[in-house]
């Protein structure tokens, strides 16, 4: 039975970032295994697919600390301005990187690009072993270790097991970690689109009576679309031909970037908040979407997960001799509580506020957007969380 200091279940963004960050932090003192069911350098990997995500300024700082940003920056597009508006109403606010000032408010990356870069780094590491394609079939925990049997029949052990295996985490289910759910009764329609005008590093979040429409700047002047709709309306939009789809999107988003002229392949997923109040168990820590999967409004989900990763790395770094010791895990749980609760509360509150077309709510949010634009101190708390400048 081969032994590792840390075994990570899941090798997508959270798991791969954790492995590389731990390797950097420990300077070769830890042996790390990643158990991953899909080939991580393959385009069909569900965690490294065609979607794009926004990395906050704070996330970039974390990646720099672990010597990961240099690679990721080569495939990143800077967000220089964020424009927030309410369709058909006067309320709007803008945030520019020059107002802060920071080099950029954040960056947009395609998951497939990051997956390819991460795979290369993992393959070149002497301390990380990628067990792929493989998955955990059996888990047994003892006072000083975990023992795992994989579907390949390999048997391995470790001092710490980390669940980075997504919102439907089999590991968390196996140890019966409670998961709470809130169904927002929305579906996110995802696509890459091209607009008539150059995006010039601008990101847009536009609130409509059906839900928010977000456009993020990408390379080659493309934009990543996240369009939140009621399920029945999302089904209709997904079944439209490209011409009808672009026309419907144009109606929802408006003409701030001119005509929306082309779209790539569309996909969708239901918007359900899933979170686990407890993110530790004996010899087990939980990070990323396995800990919490958020509504995409305000782009907080992945950045919150990276703060999980950084906090766990910090705590393990204080006790490399036994990364699965209860003292490490209890500090990690305590350290993550405030950030997780605040971010989950913020995103859920924004969904309720901006998906409600009741006229008093609509009036209140437009006044709020107007005041935030006229009185910058009012938008500072939201700005700090958008930038990822929060305690963790």
mmCIF file of C-alpha atoms in Angstrom:
data_model
loop_
_atom_site.group_PDB
_atom_site.id
_atom_site.type_symbol
_atom_site.label_atom_id
_atom_site.label_comp_id
_atom_site.label_asym_id
_atom_site.label_seq_id
_atom_site.Cartn_x
_atom_site.Cartn_y
_atom_site.Cartn_z
ATOM 1 C CA UNK A 1 0.000 0.000 0.000
ATOM 2 C CA UNK A 2 1.652 3.218 -1.163
ATOM 3 C CA UNK A 3 1.533 6.056 1.346
ATOM 4 C CA UNK A 4 1.148 9.794 0.677
ATOM 5 C CA UNK A 5 1.005 12.740 3.023
ATOM 6 C CA UNK A 6 -2.002 14.263 1.239
ATOM 7 C CA UNK A 7 -4.483 12.597 -1.119
ATOM 8 C CA UNK A 8 -6.752 14.886 -3.147
ATOM 9 C CA UNK A 9 -9.954 13.490 -4.613
ATOM 10 C CA UNK A 10 -10.584 15.570 -7.736
ATOM 11 C CA UNK A 11 -8.066 17.124 -10.098
ATOM 12 C CA UNK A 12 -10.031 20.000 -11.642
ATOM 13 C CA UNK A 13 -9.474 23.662 -10.710
ATOM 14 C CA UNK A 14 -9.688 23.398 -6.913
ATOM 15 C CA UNK A 15 -7.862 20.077 -6.603
ATOM 16 C CA UNK A 16 -5.091 20.902 -9.072
ATOM 17 C CA UNK A 17 -4.543 24.357 -7.571
ATOM 18 C CA UNK A 18 -4.348 22.783 -4.104
ATOM 19 C CA UNK A 19 -1.791 20.186 -5.206
ATOM 20 C CA UNK A 20 0.458 22.749 -6.879
ATOM 21 C CA UNK A 21 0.102 25.244 -4.019
ATOM 22 C CA UNK A 22 0.932 22.588 -1.416
ATOM 23 C CA UNK A 23 3.951 21.504 -3.415
ATOM 24 C CA UNK A 24 5.193 25.088 -3.539
ATOM 25 C CA UNK A 25 4.471 25.784 0.145
ATOM 26 C CA UNK A 26 6.063 22.572 1.432
ATOM 27 C CA UNK A 27 9.144 22.853 -0.810
ATOM 28 C CA UNK A 28 9.147 19.119 -1.500
ATOM 29 C CA UNK A 29 8.396 18.029 2.066
ATOM 30 C CA UNK A 30 4.993 16.520 1.195
ATOM 31 C CA UNK A 31 4.081 13.633 -1.088
ATOM 32 C CA UNK A 32 0.778 14.350 -2.834
ATOM 33 C CA UNK A 33 -1.590 12.135 -4.833
ATOM 34 C CA UNK A 34 -4.431 13.367 -7.030
ATOM 35 C CA UNK A 35 -7.147 10.797 -7.721
ATOM 36 C CA UNK A 36 -9.024 11.965 -10.815
ATOM 37 C CA UNK A 37 -11.638 10.156 -12.894
ATOM 38 C CA UNK A 38 -11.057 12.085 -16.155
ATOM 39 C CA UNK A 39 -7.944 12.806 -18.181
ATOM 40 C CA UNK A 40 -7.106 16.299 -16.920
ATOM 41 C CA UNK A 41 -5.455 17.459 -20.149
ATOM 42 C CA UNK A 42 -8.424 16.425 -22.278
ATOM 43 C CA UNK A 43 -10.964 18.860 -23.715
ATOM 44 C CA UNK A 44 -13.857 16.720 -22.502
ATOM 45 C CA UNK A 45 -12.900 16.961 -18.822
ATOM 46 C CA UNK A 46 -16.043 18.374 -17.127
ATOM 47 C CA UNK A 47 -13.949 20.581 -14.841
ATOM 48 C CA UNK A 48 -11.754 21.909 -17.645
ATOM 49 C CA UNK A 49 -14.322 22.445 -20.395
ATOM 50 C CA UNK A 50 -15.078 25.415 -22.659
ATOM 51 C CA UNK A 51 -16.471 27.594 -19.860
ATOM 52 C CA UNK A 52 -14.752 30.790 -18.813
ATOM 53 C CA UNK A 53 -14.406 32.027 -15.230
ATOM 54 C CA UNK A 54 -13.436 35.361 -13.714
ATOM 55 C CA UNK A 55 -10.459 35.443 -11.351
ATOM 56 C CA UNK A 56 -10.643 38.273 -8.832
ATOM 57 C CA UNK A 57 -7.711 40.545 -8.000
ATOM 58 C CA UNK A 58 -7.356 38.684 -4.695
ATOM 59 C CA UNK A 59 -7.295 35.296 -6.448
ATOM 60 C CA UNK A 60 -4.528 36.530 -8.735
ATOM 61 C CA UNK A 61 -2.529 37.521 -5.643
ATOM 62 C CA UNK A 62 -2.986 33.981 -4.278
ATOM 63 C CA UNK A 63 -1.861 32.431 -7.583
ATOM 64 C CA UNK A 64 1.176 34.725 -7.615
ATOM 65 C CA UNK A 65 2.104 33.607 -4.112
ATOM 66 C CA UNK A 66 2.135 29.974 -5.220
ATOM 67 C CA UNK A 67 4.024 30.723 -8.459
ATOM 68 C CA UNK A 68 1.024 29.827 -10.635
ATOM 69 C CA UNK A 69 0.057 33.204 -12.068
ATOM 70 C CA UNK A 70 2.952 33.444 -14.535
ATOM 71 C CA UNK A 71 1.571 30.485 -16.484
ATOM 72 C CA UNK A 72 -2.118 31.397 -16.087
ATOM 73 C CA UNK A 73 -1.539 35.037 -17.096
ATOM 74 C CA UNK A 74 -0.517 33.881 -20.581
ATOM 75 C CA UNK A 75 -4.140 32.819 -21.260
ATOM 76 C CA UNK A 76 -5.924 35.548 -19.227
ATOM 77 C CA UNK A 77 -7.885 38.577 -20.412
ATOM 78 C CA UNK A 78 -7.937 41.587 -18.080
ATOM 79 C CA UNK A 79 -11.188 43.069 -16.771
ATOM 80 C CA UNK A 80 -10.580 46.823 -16.744
ATOM 81 C CA UNK A 81 -14.124 48.001 -16.118
ATOM 82 C CA UNK A 82 -17.343 46.508 -14.739
ATOM 83 C CA UNK A 83 -20.679 47.983 -15.779
ATOM 84 C CA UNK A 84 -23.771 47.070 -13.732
ATOM 85 C CA UNK A 85 -27.264 48.130 -14.843
ATOM 86 C CA UNK A 86 -30.958 47.308 -14.522
ATOM 87 C CA UNK A 87 -32.641 46.823 -17.910
ATOM 88 C CA UNK A 88 -35.216 49.482 -18.724
ATOM 89 C CA UNK A 89 -34.426 51.589 -15.643
ATOM 90 C CA UNK A 90 -32.071 54.391 -14.699
ATOM 91 C CA UNK A 91 -30.062 52.597 -12.018
ATOM 92 C CA UNK A 92 -26.483 51.796 -12.982
ATOM 93 C CA UNK A 93 -22.980 51.855 -11.570
ATOM 94 C CA UNK A 94 -19.498 51.463 -13.009
ATOM 95 C CA UNK A 95 -16.215 50.333 -11.492
ATOM 96 C CA UNK A 96 -12.926 51.034 -13.289
ATOM 97 C CA UNK A 97 -9.543 49.591 -12.362
ATOM 98 C CA UNK A 98 -8.049 53.094 -12.475
ATOM 99 C CA UNK A 99 -10.380 54.188 -9.645
ATOM 100 C CA UNK A 100 -8.940 51.696 -7.135
ATOM 101 C CA UNK A 101 -6.144 51.725 -8.448
ATOM 102 C CA UNK A 102 -5.116 48.189 -9.441
ATOM 103 C CA UNK A 103 -3.700 46.819 -12.718
ATOM 104 C CA UNK A 104 -7.039 45.064 -13.378
ATOM 105 C CA UNK A 105 -10.257 44.328 -11.519
ATOM 106 C CA UNK A 106 -9.808 40.677 -12.400
ATOM 107 C CA UNK A 107 -9.056 38.369 -15.296
ATOM 108 C CA UNK A 108 -11.068 35.947 -17.417
ATOM 109 C CA UNK A 109 -9.631 32.529 -18.253
ATOM 110 C CA UNK A 110 -10.982 29.544 -20.123
ATOM 111 C CA UNK A 111 -10.988 26.427 -17.982
ATOM 112 C CA UNK A 112 -9.609 24.272 -20.805
ATOM 113 C CA UNK A 113 -6.534 26.519 -21.078
ATOM 114 C CA UNK A 114 -5.863 26.407 -17.342
ATOM 115 C CA UNK A 115 -6.370 22.631 -17.315
ATOM 116 C CA UNK A 116 -3.684 22.197 -19.964
ATOM 117 C CA UNK A 117 -1.218 24.422 -18.084
ATOM 118 C CA UNK A 118 -1.904 22.785 -14.728
ATOM 119 C CA UNK A 119 -1.478 19.319 -16.213
ATOM 120 C CA UNK A 120 1.968 20.255 -17.491
ATOM 121 C CA UNK A 121 2.992 21.575 -14.079
ATOM 122 C CA UNK A 122 1.694 18.490 -12.267
ATOM 123 C CA UNK A 123 3.452 16.148 -14.662
ATOM 124 C CA UNK A 124 6.766 17.952 -14.094
ATOM 125 C CA UNK A 125 6.514 17.818 -10.275
ATOM 126 C CA UNK A 126 8.541 15.174 -8.440
ATOM 127 C CA UNK A 127 6.194 15.285 -5.448
ATOM 128 C CA UNK A 128 2.760 14.979 -7.087
ATOM 129 C CA UNK A 129 1.434 11.715 -8.512
ATOM 130 C CA UNK A 130 -1.618 11.841 -10.731
ATOM 131 C CA UNK A 131 -3.712 8.665 -10.457
ATOM 132 C CA UNK A 132 -5.865 9.085 -13.538
ATOM 133 C CA UNK A 133 -8.264 7.888 -14.740
ATOM 134 C CA UNK A 134 -9.198 6.459 -11.368
ATOM 135 C CA UNK A 135 -11.594 7.079 -8.500
ATOM 136 C CA UNK A 136 -12.090 6.134 -4.868
ATOM 137 C CA UNK A 137 -14.175 3.008 -4.412
ATOM 138 C CA UNK A 138 -13.675 2.406 -0.703
ATOM 139 C CA UNK A 139 -12.647 4.657 2.204
ATOM 140 C CA UNK A 140 -11.525 3.571 5.659
ATOM 141 C CA UNK A 141 -10.338 5.962 8.346
ATOM 142 C CA UNK A 142 -8.054 5.219 11.267
ATOM 143 C CA UNK A 143 -6.680 7.391 14.043
ATOM 144 C CA UNK A 144 -3.520 8.323 12.120
ATOM 145 C CA UNK A 145 -4.407 7.760 8.445
ATOM 146 C CA UNK A 146 -6.970 7.064 5.755
ATOM 147 C CA UNK A 147 -6.827 3.976 3.572
ATOM 148 C CA UNK A 148 -8.390 3.982 0.119
ATOM 149 C CA UNK A 149 -9.156 1.329 -2.427
ATOM 150 C CA UNK A 150 -9.446 2.697 -5.958
ATOM 151 C CA UNK A 151 -11.567 1.388 -8.812
ATOM 152 C CA UNK A 152 -8.315 0.252 -10.447
ATOM 153 C CA UNK A 153 -7.836 -1.995 -7.362
ATOM 154 C CA UNK A 154 -4.837 0.052 -6.222
ATOM 155 C CA UNK A 155 -4.666 0.570 -2.472
ATOM 156 C CA UNK A 156 -3.188 3.785 -1.069
ATOM 157 C CA UNK A 157 -3.066 5.553 2.284
ATOM 158 C CA UNK A 158 -2.553 9.117 3.457
ATOM 159 C CA UNK A 159 -2.554 11.338 6.511
ATOM 160 C CA UNK A 160 -5.091 13.726 4.974
ATOM 161 C CA UNK A 161 -7.808 13.244 2.369
ATOM 162 C CA UNK A 162 -9.143 16.369 0.657
ATOM 163 C CA UNK A 163 -12.518 16.359 -1.103
ATOM 164 C CA UNK A 164 -12.180 18.573 -4.181
ATOM 165 C CA UNK A 165 -14.582 16.451 -6.195
ATOM 166 C CA UNK A 166 -17.341 18.930 -6.969
ATOM 167 C CA UNK A 167 -20.783 19.860 -5.704
ATOM 168 C CA UNK A 168 -21.972 16.237 -5.787
ATOM 169 C CA UNK A 169 -18.919 15.055 -3.845
ATOM 170 C CA UNK A 170 -18.927 11.254 -3.434
ATOM 171 C CA UNK A 171 -16.361 11.603 -0.627
ATOM 172 C CA UNK A 172 -18.546 13.988 1.382
ATOM 173 C CA UNK A 173 -21.526 11.707 0.847
ATOM 174 C CA UNK A 174 -19.500 8.697 1.978
ATOM 175 C CA UNK A 175 -18.675 10.327 5.323
ATOM 176 C CA UNK A 176 -22.201 11.791 5.598
ATOM 177 C CA UNK A 177 -21.297 15.496 5.612
ATOM 178 C CA UNK A 178 -24.581 17.402 5.486
ATOM 179 C CA UNK A 179 -25.310 19.457 2.369
ATOM 180 C CA UNK A 180 -27.950 22.213 2.360
ATOM 181 C CA UNK A 181 -29.610 23.344 -0.855
ATOM 182 C CA UNK A 182 -31.524 26.383 -2.067
ATOM 183 C CA UNK A 183 -33.087 26.143 -5.526
ATOM 184 C CA UNK A 184 -33.098 29.566 -7.191
ATOM 185 C CA UNK A 185 -35.483 28.236 -9.873
ATOM 186 C CA UNK A 186 -33.175 29.549 -12.587
ATOM 187 C CA UNK A 187 -31.020 27.978 -15.275
ATOM 188 C CA UNK A 188 -27.721 29.438 -16.503
ATOM 189 C CA UNK A 189 -27.365 29.439 -20.279
ATOM 190 C CA UNK A 190 -23.674 29.501 -21.233
ATOM 191 C CA UNK A 191 -22.103 30.463 -24.569
ATOM 192 C CA UNK A 192 -19.265 32.452 -26.090
ATOM 193 C CA UNK A 193 -20.465 35.324 -28.268
ATOM 194 C CA UNK A 194 -18.981 37.985 -30.539
ATOM 195 C CA UNK A 195 -20.172 41.599 -30.521
ATOM 196 C CA UNK A 196 -19.861 44.334 -33.112
ATOM 197 C CA UNK A 197 -17.843 46.605 -30.832
ATOM 198 C CA UNK A 198 -14.559 45.650 -29.161
ATOM 199 C CA UNK A 199 -15.068 44.875 -25.471
ATOM 200 C CA UNK A 200 -11.956 46.880 -24.435
ATOM 201 C CA UNK A 201 -11.704 44.899 -21.216
ATOM 202 C CA UNK A 202 -15.250 45.731 -20.122
ATOM 203 C CA UNK A 203 -17.441 43.271 -18.212
ATOM 204 C CA UNK A 204 -21.207 43.717 -17.988
ATOM 205 C CA UNK A 205 -23.839 42.540 -15.516
ATOM 206 C CA UNK A 206 -27.322 43.527 -16.638
ATOM 207 C CA UNK A 207 -30.363 42.691 -14.549
ATOM 208 C CA UNK A 208 -33.586 41.875 -16.375
ATOM 209 C CA UNK A 209 -37.039 40.781 -15.306
ATOM 210 C CA UNK A 210 -35.998 37.185 -16.100
ATOM 211 C CA UNK A 211 -32.651 37.262 -14.299
ATOM 212 C CA UNK A 212 -29.113 38.615 -14.731
ATOM 213 C CA UNK A 213 -27.192 38.613 -18.022
ATOM 214 C CA UNK A 214 -23.407 38.703 -17.646
ATOM 215 C CA UNK A 215 -20.843 39.202 -20.396
ATOM 216 C CA UNK A 216 -17.139 38.772 -19.590
ATOM 217 C CA UNK A 217 -14.286 39.856 -21.900
ATOM 218 C CA UNK A 218 -12.246 37.082 -23.500
ATOM 219 C CA UNK A 219 -9.402 36.727 -25.974
ATOM 220 C CA UNK A 220 -9.951 37.345 -29.704
ATOM 221 C CA UNK A 221 -12.618 39.900 -28.779
ATOM 222 C CA UNK A 222 -15.056 37.192 -27.715
ATOM 223 C CA UNK A 223 -17.281 37.477 -24.673
ATOM 224 C CA UNK A 224 -18.356 34.774 -22.242
ATOM 225 C CA UNK A 225 -22.117 34.811 -21.684
ATOM 226 C CA UNK A 226 -23.874 33.670 -18.513
ATOM 227 C CA UNK A 227 -27.616 34.248 -18.941
ATOM 228 C CA UNK A 228 -29.852 33.314 -15.991
ATOM 229 C CA UNK A 229 -33.434 32.428 -16.909
ATOM 230 C CA UNK A 230 -36.450 30.582 -15.517
ATOM 231 C CA UNK A 231 -36.250 26.898 -16.549
ATOM 232 C CA UNK A 232 -39.066 27.032 -19.116
ATOM 233 C CA UNK A 233 -37.616 30.128 -20.775
ATOM 234 C CA UNK A 234 -34.118 28.630 -20.756
ATOM 235 C CA UNK A 235 -35.442 25.542 -22.566
ATOM 236 C CA UNK A 236 -36.915 27.745 -25.292
ATOM 237 C CA UNK A 237 -33.700 29.746 -25.652
ATOM 238 C CA UNK A 238 -31.588 26.589 -25.917
ATOM 239 C CA UNK A 239 -33.812 25.224 -28.679
ATOM 240 C CA UNK A 240 -33.672 28.392 -30.817
ATOM 241 C CA UNK A 241 -31.522 28.579 -33.921
ATOM 242 C CA UNK A 242 -28.567 30.967 -33.717
ATOM 243 C CA UNK A 243 -30.400 33.866 -35.363
ATOM 244 C CA UNK A 244 -33.371 33.705 -32.990
ATOM 245 C CA UNK A 245 -31.074 33.191 -29.999
ATOM 246 C CA UNK A 246 -28.976 36.256 -30.839
ATOM 247 C CA UNK A 247 -32.109 38.343 -31.360
ATOM 248 C CA UNK A 248 -33.510 37.312 -27.979
ATOM 249 C CA UNK A 249 -30.164 37.968 -26.286
ATOM 250 C CA UNK A 250 -29.898 41.368 -27.957
ATOM 251 C CA UNK A 251 -33.319 42.280 -26.588
ATOM 252 C CA UNK A 252 -32.265 41.295 -23.073
ATOM 253 C CA UNK A 253 -28.790 42.823 -23.062
ATOM 254 C CA UNK A 254 -29.255 45.917 -25.225
ATOM 255 C CA UNK A 255 -26.868 47.619 -27.637
ATOM 256 C CA UNK A 256 -23.962 48.769 -25.465
ATOM 257 C CA UNK A 257 -21.614 46.646 -27.570
ATOM 258 C CA UNK A 258 -23.492 47.068 -30.840
ATOM 259 C CA UNK A 259 -24.964 44.033 -32.554
ATOM 260 C CA UNK A 260 -24.282 40.626 -31.023
ATOM 261 C CA UNK A 261 -23.229 38.939 -34.230
ATOM 262 C CA UNK A 262 -22.207 35.340 -33.505
ATOM 263 C CA UNK A 263 -22.527 32.625 -30.886
ATOM 264 C CA UNK A 264 -20.714 29.414 -30.155
ATOM 265 C CA UNK A 265 -22.160 26.214 -28.738
ATOM 266 C CA UNK A 266 -24.689 26.693 -25.957
ATOM 267 C CA UNK A 267 -24.942 24.720 -22.729
ATOM 268 C CA UNK A 268 -26.811 25.099 -19.456
ATOM 269 C CA UNK A 269 -26.934 24.068 -15.816
ATOM 270 C CA UNK A 270 -29.519 24.572 -13.038
ATOM 271 C CA UNK A 271 -28.745 27.260 -10.448
ATOM 272 C CA UNK A 272 -28.890 25.692 -7.019
ATOM 273 C CA UNK A 273 -26.943 26.856 -3.990
ATOM 274 C CA UNK A 274 -25.293 23.841 -2.397
ATOM 275 C CA UNK A 275 -23.225 24.275 0.740
ATOM 276 C CA UNK A 276 -21.916 22.145 3.575
ATOM 277 C CA UNK A 277 -21.923 23.821 7.012
ATOM 278 C CA UNK A 278 -19.175 21.444 8.130
ATOM 279 C CA UNK A 279 -16.131 21.293 5.835
ATOM 280 C CA UNK A 280 -13.988 18.971 7.947
ATOM 281 C CA UNK A 281 -14.294 15.480 9.328
ATOM 282 C CA UNK A 282 -11.761 13.034 10.744
ATOM 283 C CA UNK A 283 -8.675 13.171 8.457
ATOM 284 C CA UNK A 284 -10.786 14.985 5.820
ATOM 285 C CA UNK A 285 -10.996 18.578 4.537
ATOM 286 C CA UNK A 286 -13.388 19.920 1.890
ATOM 287 C CA UNK A 287 -12.573 22.691 -0.616
ATOM 288 C CA UNK A 288 -14.098 24.424 -3.643
ATOM 289 C CA UNK A 289 -17.459 23.372 -5.059
ATOM 290 C CA UNK A 290 -17.511 20.358 -2.766
ATOM 291 C CA UNK A 291 -17.761 22.858 0.106
ATOM 292 C CA UNK A 292 -20.091 25.311 -1.629
ATOM 293 C CA UNK A 293 -21.444 25.847 -5.144
ATOM 294 C CA UNK A 294 -22.874 29.347 -5.619
ATOM 295 C CA UNK A 295 -25.097 31.218 -8.039
ATOM 296 C CA UNK A 296 -22.825 32.876 -10.652
ATOM 297 C CA UNK A 297 -24.119 36.390 -9.858
ATOM 298 C CA UNK A 298 -21.132 38.627 -8.993
ATOM 299 C CA UNK A 299 -18.722 35.806 -9.969
ATOM 300 C CA UNK A 300 -17.885 34.728 -6.426
ATOM 301 C CA UNK A 301 -17.922 30.910 -6.551
ATOM 302 C CA UNK A 302 -14.504 29.970 -7.877
ATOM 303 C CA UNK A 303 -12.785 32.791 -6.016
ATOM 304 C CA UNK A 304 -14.320 31.646 -2.735
ATOM 305 C CA UNK A 305 -13.073 28.130 -3.469
ATOM 306 C CA UNK A 306 -9.531 29.374 -4.090
ATOM 307 C CA UNK A 307 -9.624 31.084 -0.693
ATOM 308 C CA UNK A 308 -10.529 27.659 0.756
ATOM 309 C CA UNK A 309 -7.450 26.246 -0.939
ATOM 310 C CA UNK A 310 -5.130 29.023 0.244
ATOM 311 C CA UNK A 311 -6.380 28.789 3.829
ATOM 312 C CA UNK A 312 -5.935 25.021 3.932
ATOM 313 C CA UNK A 313 -2.412 25.350 2.511
ATOM 314 C CA UNK A 314 -1.590 27.940 5.188
ATOM 315 C CA UNK A 315 -2.754 25.659 8.002
ATOM 316 C CA UNK A 316 -0.980 22.588 6.631
ATOM 317 C CA UNK A 317 2.172 24.684 6.279
ATOM 318 C CA UNK A 318 2.179 25.184 10.051
ATOM 319 C CA UNK A 319 2.230 21.431 10.691
ATOM 320 C CA UNK A 320 3.851 19.565 7.802
ATOM 321 C CA UNK A 321 4.591 16.528 9.996
ATOM 322 C CA UNK A 322 0.893 15.598 10.077
ATOM 323 C CA UNK A 323 -1.302 17.563 7.645
ATOM 324 C CA UNK A 324 -4.409 15.622 8.730
ATOM 325 C CA UNK A 325 -4.118 16.355 12.428
ATOM 326 C CA UNK A 326 -7.302 17.624 14.080
ATOM 327 C CA UNK A 327 -5.652 20.911 15.064
ATOM 328 C CA UNK A 328 -4.953 21.670 11.380
ATOM 329 C CA UNK A 329 -8.500 20.854 10.345
ATOM 330 C CA UNK A 330 -10.207 22.719 13.195
ATOM 331 C CA UNK A 331 -8.209 25.870 12.421
ATOM 332 C CA UNK A 332 -9.157 25.538 8.768
ATOM 333 C CA UNK A 333 -12.875 25.222 9.586
ATOM 334 C CA UNK A 334 -12.789 28.219 11.941
ATOM 335 C CA UNK A 335 -10.808 30.328 9.517
ATOM 336 C CA UNK A 336 -13.243 29.773 6.638
ATOM 337 C CA UNK A 337 -16.513 30.336 8.497
ATOM 338 C CA UNK A 338 -16.916 34.128 8.209
ATOM 339 C CA UNK A 339 -15.826 34.407 4.568
ATOM 340 C CA UNK A 340 -18.051 31.531 3.473
ATOM 341 C CA UNK A 341 -21.135 32.757 5.343
ATOM 342 C CA UNK A 342 -20.708 36.358 4.176
ATOM 343 C CA UNK A 343 -20.133 35.446 0.534
ATOM 344 C CA UNK A 344 -23.001 32.943 0.434
ATOM 345 C CA UNK A 345 -25.304 35.516 2.076
ATOM 346 C CA UNK A 346 -24.217 38.236 -0.358
ATOM 347 C CA UNK A 347 -24.743 36.209 -3.515
ATOM 348 C CA UNK A 348 -28.078 34.779 -2.349
ATOM 349 C CA UNK A 349 -29.259 38.249 -1.369
ATOM 350 C CA UNK A 350 -28.297 39.686 -4.746
ATOM 351 C CA UNK A 351 -30.216 36.905 -6.510
ATOM 352 C CA UNK A 352 -33.351 37.680 -4.497
ATOM 353 C CA UNK A 353 -32.937 41.434 -4.988
ATOM 354 C CA UNK A 354 -32.280 41.416 -8.717
ATOM 355 C CA UNK A 355 -34.553 38.549 -9.767
ATOM 356 C CA UNK A 356 -37.631 40.161 -8.241
ATOM 357 C CA UNK A 357 -39.632 42.464 -10.499
ATOM 358 C CA UNK A 358 -42.019 43.627 -7.748
ATOM 359 C CA UNK A 359 -42.016 47.407 -8.184
ATOM 360 C CA UNK A 360 -40.871 48.412 -4.638
ATOM 361 C CA UNK A 361 -37.917 46.034 -4.945
ATOM 362 C CA UNK A 362 -37.139 47.345 -8.437
ATOM 363 C CA UNK A 363 -37.283 50.922 -7.171
ATOM 364 C CA UNK A 364 -35.056 50.117 -4.191
ATOM 365 C CA UNK A 365 -32.353 48.438 -6.234
ATOM 366 C CA UNK A 366 -32.279 51.251 -8.779
ATOM 367 C CA UNK A 367 -31.930 53.824 -6.019
ATOM 368 C CA UNK A 368 -29.173 51.638 -4.592
ATOM 369 C CA UNK A 369 -27.325 51.465 -7.914
ATOM 370 C CA UNK A 370 -27.681 55.211 -8.367
ATOM 371 C CA UNK A 371 -26.395 55.968 -4.861
ATOM 372 C CA UNK A 372 -23.497 53.526 -5.238
ATOM 373 C CA UNK A 373 -22.430 55.355 -8.379
ATOM 374 C CA UNK A 374 -22.867 58.812 -6.844
ATOM 375 C CA UNK A 375 -21.397 57.933 -3.418
ATOM 376 C CA UNK A 376 -18.376 55.613 -3.881
ATOM 377 C CA UNK A 377 -18.064 54.661 -0.155
ATOM 378 C CA UNK A 378 -21.433 52.896 -0.415
ATOM 379 C CA UNK A 379 -20.122 50.392 -2.929
ATOM 380 C CA UNK A 380 -16.833 49.717 -1.119
ATOM 381 C CA UNK A 381 -17.980 46.532 0.740
ATOM 382 C CA UNK A 382 -19.282 44.960 -2.486
ATOM 383 C CA UNK A 383 -16.195 46.174 -4.341
ATOM 384 C CA UNK A 384 -13.867 44.567 -1.794
ATOM 385 C CA UNK A 385 -15.618 41.214 -2.198
ATOM 386 C CA UNK A 386 -15.668 41.571 -5.986
ATOM 387 C CA UNK A 387 -11.914 42.171 -5.894
ATOM 388 C CA UNK A 388 -11.427 39.319 -3.442
ATOM 389 C CA UNK A 389 -9.874 41.654 -0.859
ATOM 390 C CA UNK A 390 -11.356 39.872 2.145
ATOM 391 C CA UNK A 391 -10.129 38.172 5.299
ATOM 392 C CA UNK A 392 -9.754 34.427 5.001
#
